[in-house]
Amino acid sequence: MKTSLKFIVGLIVFIQALAICHAQQIVPIDLSKKANDIIVRSVSPFKSIDIEIINRLPSQDYQVIVITKLHEIETLSFPNSRTKADEEQIKCDILLNLIESINAADEESKLPKLIGDLEKEMNEVSIEPSENTPSVSNCITNYIEMAKVVIASTMIKVEDVTLNEGEDLEITIIRKLDDGTSKVWKVVYTTQKRGKWLTSWGFSFIGQVFNVQKLYFTKFDTSSYVITKEENRGKLIFAPTVFFTWMPTKNLSRNFSLSYTGGLGFDMEAPTVFVGGSLTYNQNISIAIGIVAHRQEFLSGEFKENQIVKENLSKDQLHNELYTVNPFVSLIFRFGENPFTNKEK
C-alpha cells in the first residue's frame, strides 16, 4: 500500500513538472519602440514561445521573417592559453571598431557614449612596446594616435570672445540633412546688465545764487507812477521734479551709491532742466545737488528802476522772461506712482 502511494505521488509531481516545462512564454514585440535597433531578450529553453507583434499600422504591410539559429559552441582551449600578442590584437580590434563607429555615426546623440568608450579603452590599453610582437604594439600606438585625431574631429573650436556687461553672444550651428531639411542648434550666452535707469520723484529747491530774480511794480505818486523794485524775500524756489538716475549693476546691492542724475520740472510751459549728482540709499531715497536751467523774470530793457511813467503798468508789461542757471538741491523718493498728481475721488 505504501509503495503504491509513493508511486502515485511521484507520478503527480512528474506530470506537474512536465506541464511547467511546457508552459508557454508570451513575448511581445512592440513596433512603437525605436526601430533599427537589435533588441536581445532572454527566454527559457524547452518552453513554447508565443510571439505577439503589437502596435502595427493597420494600413501597412509587414514582412515577418522567423529564423532559428544555432549558437556556435566555442572551441576547446587551454586555460591561460591566450598570448600577450593575442591580447594586444584584441585591444587593437576594439580601438579600431570604436574609431570606425564614431566615423560612421549618423546622430550626434550617439557620440558621447562612443567617445566615452573610446577614451576608456585608450586609458586602459598599454602601449609599451613588446619585444616579441613589435607590430602589434605599433598597432596600438597608431590606433591611439588615430583615436585622438578622431576625437578632435568631433569638436569645433570657436574663436575666443570676450563679452562686456550688457552683451549677449549668440551661436547658431546648422547641419544639412539628406532630405533637404536642416538641424539647428542655437545657444545664447548672456552677461548681466550694465545697470538700469531709476525713475524717481524729487522735491527740488532752486537757490537764487547765481541769478536773483528781481520783480518790479508801478507805484502811484501824485499824478504819475514810479517803477519800484519789490522786496524779494524768497531765496528758494520749489519745483516738483521727475528724476532719471543711472544705477550700475555693481551698485544695486550696495546701501549707498553715487550716480549722475537728470531731471525735468513738471511745468512744460516753462520747462526746467536739472543736471547733477546724487547719493542714493538702497535705490529708493536720494539726495541730489547740481545746476538747473529755469525761467526767471527781469525788468524789461526799456525800463529802469525809479523811472516815472504816466500809466499803471502790469507785471507782464514790466518784465521779460529769461532762462538762467542756478544751483539746486533735491530730496528724491522712488515711488511707484506720481505723488504730485491729484487723484480723483
Coordinates of C-alpha atoms in Angstrom, one line a residue:
M1 CA 0.0 0.0 0.0
K2 CA 2.8 2.4 0.9
T3 CA 4.6 1.6 -2.3
S4 CA 1.5 2.4 -4.4
L5 CA 1.0 5.7 -2.6
K6 CA 4.6 6.7 -3.3
F7 CA 4.3 5.8 -6.9
I8 CA 1.1 7.9 -7.3
V9 CA 2.7 11.0 -5.6
G10 CA 5.8 10.7 -7.8
L11 CA 3.7 10.5 -10.9
I12 CA 1.7 13.6 -10.0
V13 CA 5.0 15.5 -9.3
F14 CA 6.4 14.4 -12.7
I15 CA 3.3 15.5 -14.6
Q16 CA 3.3 18.9 -12.9
A17 CA 7.0 19.4 -13.7
L18 CA 6.3 18.4 -17.3
A19 CA 3.5 20.9 -17.5
I20 CA 5.6 23.7 -16.1
C21 CA 8.4 22.9 -18.6
H22 CA 6.0 23.1 -21.5
A23 CA 4.2 26.3 -20.3
Q24 CA 4.0 28.9 -23.0
Q25 CA 6.1 32.1 -22.9
I26 CA 4.4 35.2 -24.2
V27 CA 6.9 37.5 -25.8
P28 CA 5.5 40.8 -27.3
I29 CA 7.3 42.8 -30.0
D30 CA 6.3 46.4 -29.7
L31 CA 6.6 48.3 -33.0
S32 CA 6.0 51.6 -31.3
K33 CA 9.5 51.3 -29.8
K34 CA 12.5 52.7 -31.6
A35 CA 13.2 50.9 -34.9
N36 CA 16.5 49.9 -36.5
D37 CA 17.9 48.6 -33.2
I38 CA 18.6 45.0 -32.3
I39 CA 16.9 44.1 -29.0
V40 CA 18.2 41.0 -27.2
R41 CA 16.0 39.3 -24.6
S42 CA 16.5 36.1 -22.6
V43 CA 13.9 33.3 -22.8
S44 CA 13.7 29.9 -21.1
P45 CA 14.6 26.8 -23.2
F46 CA 12.2 23.9 -23.7
K47 CA 9.1 26.2 -23.4
S48 CA 6.8 27.3 -26.2
I49 CA 7.4 30.9 -27.2
D50 CA 4.2 32.8 -28.1
I51 CA 5.4 35.9 -30.1
E52 CA 2.9 38.7 -30.4
I53 CA 3.6 41.7 -32.7
I54 CA 1.8 44.7 -31.3
N55 CA 1.2 48.3 -32.4
R56 CA 1.3 47.6 -36.1
L57 CA -0.2 50.0 -38.6
P58 CA -3.5 48.5 -39.9
S59 CA -3.0 50.2 -43.3
Q60 CA 0.6 48.9 -43.8
D61 CA 2.0 45.6 -44.8
Y62 CA 4.8 44.0 -42.9
Q63 CA 7.1 41.1 -43.7
V64 CA 7.9 38.8 -40.8
I65 CA 10.9 36.6 -41.1
V66 CA 11.5 33.9 -38.4
I67 CA 14.8 32.1 -38.4
T68 CA 16.1 29.7 -35.8
K69 CA 19.9 30.0 -35.4
L70 CA 22.1 27.6 -33.5
H71 CA 24.6 29.0 -31.1
E72 CA 28.1 28.3 -32.1
I73 CA 30.0 26.3 -29.5
E74 CA 33.3 27.7 -28.5
T75 CA 36.4 25.8 -29.4
L76 CA 38.3 24.0 -26.8
S77 CA 41.2 25.9 -25.4
F78 CA 43.7 25.5 -22.6
P79 CA 43.5 27.8 -19.6
N80 CA 45.5 31.0 -20.0
S81 CA 46.5 29.9 -23.5
R82 CA 46.0 33.5 -24.8
T83 CA 49.3 35.1 -25.5
K84 CA 50.2 38.7 -25.0
A85 CA 50.1 39.2 -28.8
D86 CA 46.6 37.9 -28.8
E87 CA 45.5 40.3 -26.0
E88 CA 47.1 43.2 -27.8
Q89 CA 45.5 42.3 -31.1
I90 CA 42.1 42.2 -29.3
K91 CA 42.8 45.7 -28.0
C92 CA 43.7 46.9 -31.4
D93 CA 40.4 45.5 -32.8
I94 CA 38.4 47.2 -30.0
L95 CA 40.1 50.5 -30.7
L96 CA 39.5 50.2 -34.4
N97 CA 35.9 49.3 -34.1
L98 CA 35.2 52.3 -31.8
I99 CA 37.1 54.6 -34.2
E100 CA 35.0 53.4 -37.1
S101 CA 31.8 53.6 -35.1
I102 CA 32.5 57.3 -34.4
N103 CA 33.2 58.0 -38.0
A104 CA 30.1 56.2 -39.1
A105 CA 27.8 57.8 -36.5
D106 CA 24.7 59.4 -38.0
E107 CA 23.3 61.1 -34.9
E108 CA 25.0 63.4 -32.5
S109 CA 23.3 61.8 -29.6
K110 CA 25.3 58.6 -30.1
L111 CA 28.7 60.3 -29.8
P112 CA 29.0 60.9 -26.1
K113 CA 28.9 57.2 -25.3
L114 CA 31.1 56.2 -28.2
I115 CA 33.7 58.8 -27.3
G116 CA 33.5 57.8 -23.6
D117 CA 34.1 54.1 -24.5
L118 CA 37.0 55.0 -26.8
E119 CA 38.6 57.2 -24.1
K120 CA 38.2 54.4 -21.6
E121 CA 39.9 51.9 -23.9
M122 CA 42.7 54.4 -24.6
N123 CA 43.3 54.8 -20.9
E124 CA 43.2 51.0 -20.2
V125 CA 45.5 49.7 -23.0
S126 CA 49.2 49.5 -22.6
I127 CA 51.4 51.0 -25.4
E128 CA 54.6 49.7 -24.0
P129 CA 56.5 48.1 -27.0
S130 CA 56.7 44.3 -26.9
E131 CA 60.0 42.7 -28.0
N132 CA 58.2 39.6 -29.4
T133 CA 55.3 41.4 -31.2
P134 CA 56.5 44.9 -32.1
S135 CA 54.0 45.1 -34.9
V136 CA 51.0 44.6 -32.6
S137 CA 52.4 47.2 -30.1
N138 CA 52.8 49.6 -33.0
C139 CA 49.2 49.0 -34.0
I140 CA 48.0 50.0 -30.5
T141 CA 50.2 53.1 -30.7
N142 CA 48.9 54.0 -34.2
Y143 CA 45.3 53.5 -33.2
I144 CA 45.6 55.6 -30.1
E145 CA 47.0 58.4 -32.2
M146 CA 44.2 57.9 -34.7
A147 CA 41.7 57.9 -31.9
K148 CA 43.0 61.3 -30.7
V149 CA 42.5 62.7 -34.2
V150 CA 39.0 61.3 -34.5
I151 CA 38.0 62.7 -31.1
A152 CA 39.4 66.1 -32.1
S153 CA 37.4 65.9 -35.3
T154 CA 34.2 65.8 -33.2
M155 CA 34.9 69.3 -31.8
I156 CA 34.8 72.7 -33.5
K157 CA 36.8 75.5 -31.9
V158 CA 35.1 78.8 -32.0
E159 CA 37.2 81.9 -31.8
D160 CA 37.6 83.4 -28.3
V161 CA 35.1 86.1 -27.5
T162 CA 35.1 88.5 -24.5
L163 CA 31.8 89.9 -23.5
N164 CA 31.2 93.2 -21.7
E165 CA 28.4 93.8 -19.3
G166 CA 25.1 94.1 -21.1
E167 CA 26.2 91.9 -24.1
D168 CA 24.9 88.6 -25.4
L169 CA 26.7 86.1 -27.6
E170 CA 24.5 84.1 -29.9
I171 CA 25.9 81.0 -31.6
T172 CA 23.9 79.1 -34.3
I173 CA 25.0 75.7 -35.6
I174 CA 23.3 74.3 -38.7
R175 CA 23.7 70.8 -40.3
K176 CA 22.0 70.0 -43.6
L177 CA 20.2 66.6 -43.7
D178 CA 19.9 64.3 -46.6
D179 CA 16.2 65.1 -47.0
G180 CA 17.0 68.8 -47.6
T181 CA 15.9 70.0 -44.2
S182 CA 18.3 71.3 -41.5
K183 CA 19.1 70.5 -38.0
V184 CA 19.7 73.7 -36.0
W185 CA 21.2 74.4 -32.6
K186 CA 21.1 77.8 -31.1
V187 CA 22.9 78.8 -27.9
V188 CA 22.8 82.3 -26.3
Y189 CA 25.4 83.3 -23.7
T190 CA 24.4 86.4 -21.7
T191 CA 26.0 88.6 -19.2
Q192 CA 24.5 90.7 -16.5
K193 CA 23.0 94.1 -17.5
R194 CA 25.3 97.1 -17.2
G195 CA 22.7 98.7 -14.9
K196 CA 19.3 100.2 -15.0
W197 CA 17.5 103.6 -15.0
L198 CA 15.6 104.5 -11.9
T199 CA 12.7 106.9 -12.2
S200 CA 12.1 108.9 -9.0
W201 CA 10.2 111.9 -7.8
G202 CA 12.0 114.9 -6.4
F203 CA 11.1 117.8 -4.1
S204 CA 13.6 120.3 -5.6
F205 CA 14.6 123.7 -4.2
I206 CA 16.3 126.1 -6.5
G207 CA 18.6 128.6 -4.8
Q208 CA 18.8 132.1 -6.3
V209 CA 22.6 132.3 -6.0
F210 CA 24.0 132.9 -9.5
N211 CA 21.0 134.9 -10.8
V212 CA 18.5 136.6 -8.4
Q213 CA 15.0 137.3 -9.8
K214 CA 14.1 141.0 -9.5
L215 CA 10.4 141.9 -9.8
Y216 CA 9.0 145.5 -10.1
F217 CA 5.7 147.2 -9.9
T218 CA 4.4 150.8 -10.7
K219 CA 3.8 152.7 -7.5
F220 CA 1.4 155.7 -7.7
D221 CA 3.0 159.0 -6.8
T222 CA 0.6 162.0 -7.1
S223 CA -0.2 162.2 -10.8
S224 CA 2.2 159.6 -12.1
Y225 CA 3.7 156.2 -11.4
V226 CA 7.2 155.2 -10.3
I227 CA 8.7 151.8 -11.3
T228 CA 9.6 150.4 -7.9
K229 CA 11.5 147.2 -7.0
E230 CA 9.7 144.6 -5.0
E231 CA 11.3 143.2 -1.9
N232 CA 12.4 139.6 -2.7
R233 CA 12.0 137.6 0.4
G234 CA 12.0 134.1 -1.2
K235 CA 15.5 132.8 -1.7
L236 CA 14.4 129.3 -2.6
I237 CA 12.0 128.3 -5.4
F238 CA 10.2 125.0 -5.0
A239 CA 9.9 122.8 -8.2
P240 CA 8.4 119.3 -8.2
T241 CA 10.7 117.2 -10.4
V242 CA 10.9 113.8 -12.0
F243 CA 14.5 112.4 -11.9
F244 CA 16.2 109.8 -14.0
T245 CA 19.2 108.2 -12.4
W246 CA 21.6 105.6 -13.8
M247 CA 22.3 102.8 -11.4
P248 CA 25.2 100.5 -12.4
T249 CA 24.7 96.8 -11.6
K250 CA 27.7 96.7 -9.3
N251 CA 25.9 99.3 -7.1
L252 CA 22.5 97.7 -6.9
S253 CA 23.3 95.6 -3.9
R254 CA 25.1 98.5 -2.0
N255 CA 23.5 100.6 0.7
F256 CA 24.8 103.8 -0.8
S257 CA 25.6 104.6 -4.4
L258 CA 26.9 107.7 -6.2
S259 CA 25.4 108.4 -9.7
Y260 CA 24.7 111.0 -12.2
T261 CA 21.1 112.2 -12.4
G262 CA 19.0 114.4 -14.6
G263 CA 15.5 115.8 -14.1
L264 CA 12.6 117.7 -15.6
G265 CA 10.2 120.1 -14.0
F266 CA 6.5 119.4 -14.3
D267 CA 5.6 122.8 -15.8
M268 CA 6.0 122.0 -19.5
E269 CA 5.1 125.6 -20.5
A270 CA 8.2 126.7 -18.7
P271 CA 10.5 123.7 -18.8
T272 CA 13.0 123.3 -16.1
V273 CA 16.1 121.1 -16.6
F274 CA 18.1 119.7 -13.7
V275 CA 21.6 118.1 -14.0
G276 CA 23.8 116.9 -11.2
G277 CA 24.9 114.0 -9.0
S278 CA 23.0 112.0 -6.5
L279 CA 23.7 109.9 -3.4
T280 CA 21.2 107.1 -3.3
Y281 CA 20.3 104.9 -0.3
N282 CA 19.1 101.4 -1.3
Q283 CA 17.7 102.6 -4.6
N284 CA 14.7 104.4 -3.1
I285 CA 15.9 107.6 -1.3
S286 CA 18.4 110.1 -2.8
I287 CA 19.8 113.5 -2.3
A288 CA 20.9 115.3 -5.4
I289 CA 22.7 118.6 -6.0
G290 CA 23.6 120.3 -9.2
I291 CA 22.6 123.1 -11.5
V292 CA 19.3 123.9 -13.0
A293 CA 18.3 125.9 -16.1
H294 CA 15.0 127.7 -15.3
R295 CA 13.0 130.7 -16.3
Q296 CA 13.1 133.9 -14.3
E297 CA 11.6 137.4 -14.7
F298 CA 13.7 140.5 -15.0
L299 CA 12.8 144.2 -15.7
S300 CA 12.4 144.8 -19.4
G301 CA 15.2 146.6 -21.1
E302 CA 13.1 149.7 -21.9
F303 CA 12.6 150.4 -18.2
K304 CA 14.8 151.1 -15.3
E305 CA 14.3 151.3 -11.5
N306 CA 12.7 154.6 -10.3
Q307 CA 11.6 155.6 -13.8
I308 CA 8.4 157.7 -13.9
V309 CA 5.6 156.5 -16.2
K310 CA 2.3 158.0 -16.9
E311 CA 0.2 154.9 -16.5
N312 CA -0.1 151.9 -14.2
L313 CA 1.8 149.1 -16.0
S314 CA 1.0 145.4 -15.5
K315 CA 3.6 142.8 -14.4
D316 CA 3.8 141.4 -18.0
Q317 CA 4.4 144.9 -19.4
L318 CA 7.3 145.5 -16.9
H319 CA 9.1 142.2 -17.2
N320 CA 10.8 139.8 -19.7
E321 CA 11.2 136.1 -19.0
L322 CA 14.8 134.8 -19.4
Y323 CA 16.4 131.4 -18.8
T324 CA 19.2 131.5 -16.2
V325 CA 21.3 128.9 -14.3
N326 CA 21.2 128.4 -10.5
P327 CA 22.2 125.6 -8.1
F328 CA 19.6 123.3 -6.7
V329 CA 19.2 120.7 -4.0
S330 CA 16.6 117.9 -4.2
L331 CA 15.2 115.2 -1.9
I332 CA 14.2 112.3 -4.1
F333 CA 11.9 109.4 -3.5
R334 CA 11.3 106.4 -5.7
F335 CA 7.5 106.0 -5.5
G336 CA 5.5 103.5 -7.5
E337 CA 3.4 106.4 -8.9
N338 CA 3.5 110.1 -9.3
P339 CA 2.9 111.7 -5.9
F340 CA 2.3 115.2 -7.5
T341 CA -0.8 114.1 -9.3
N342 CA -4.2 114.8 -7.7
K343 CA -6.2 111.5 -7.5
E344 CA -9.8 111.7 -8.4
K345 CA -12.1 110.6 -5.6

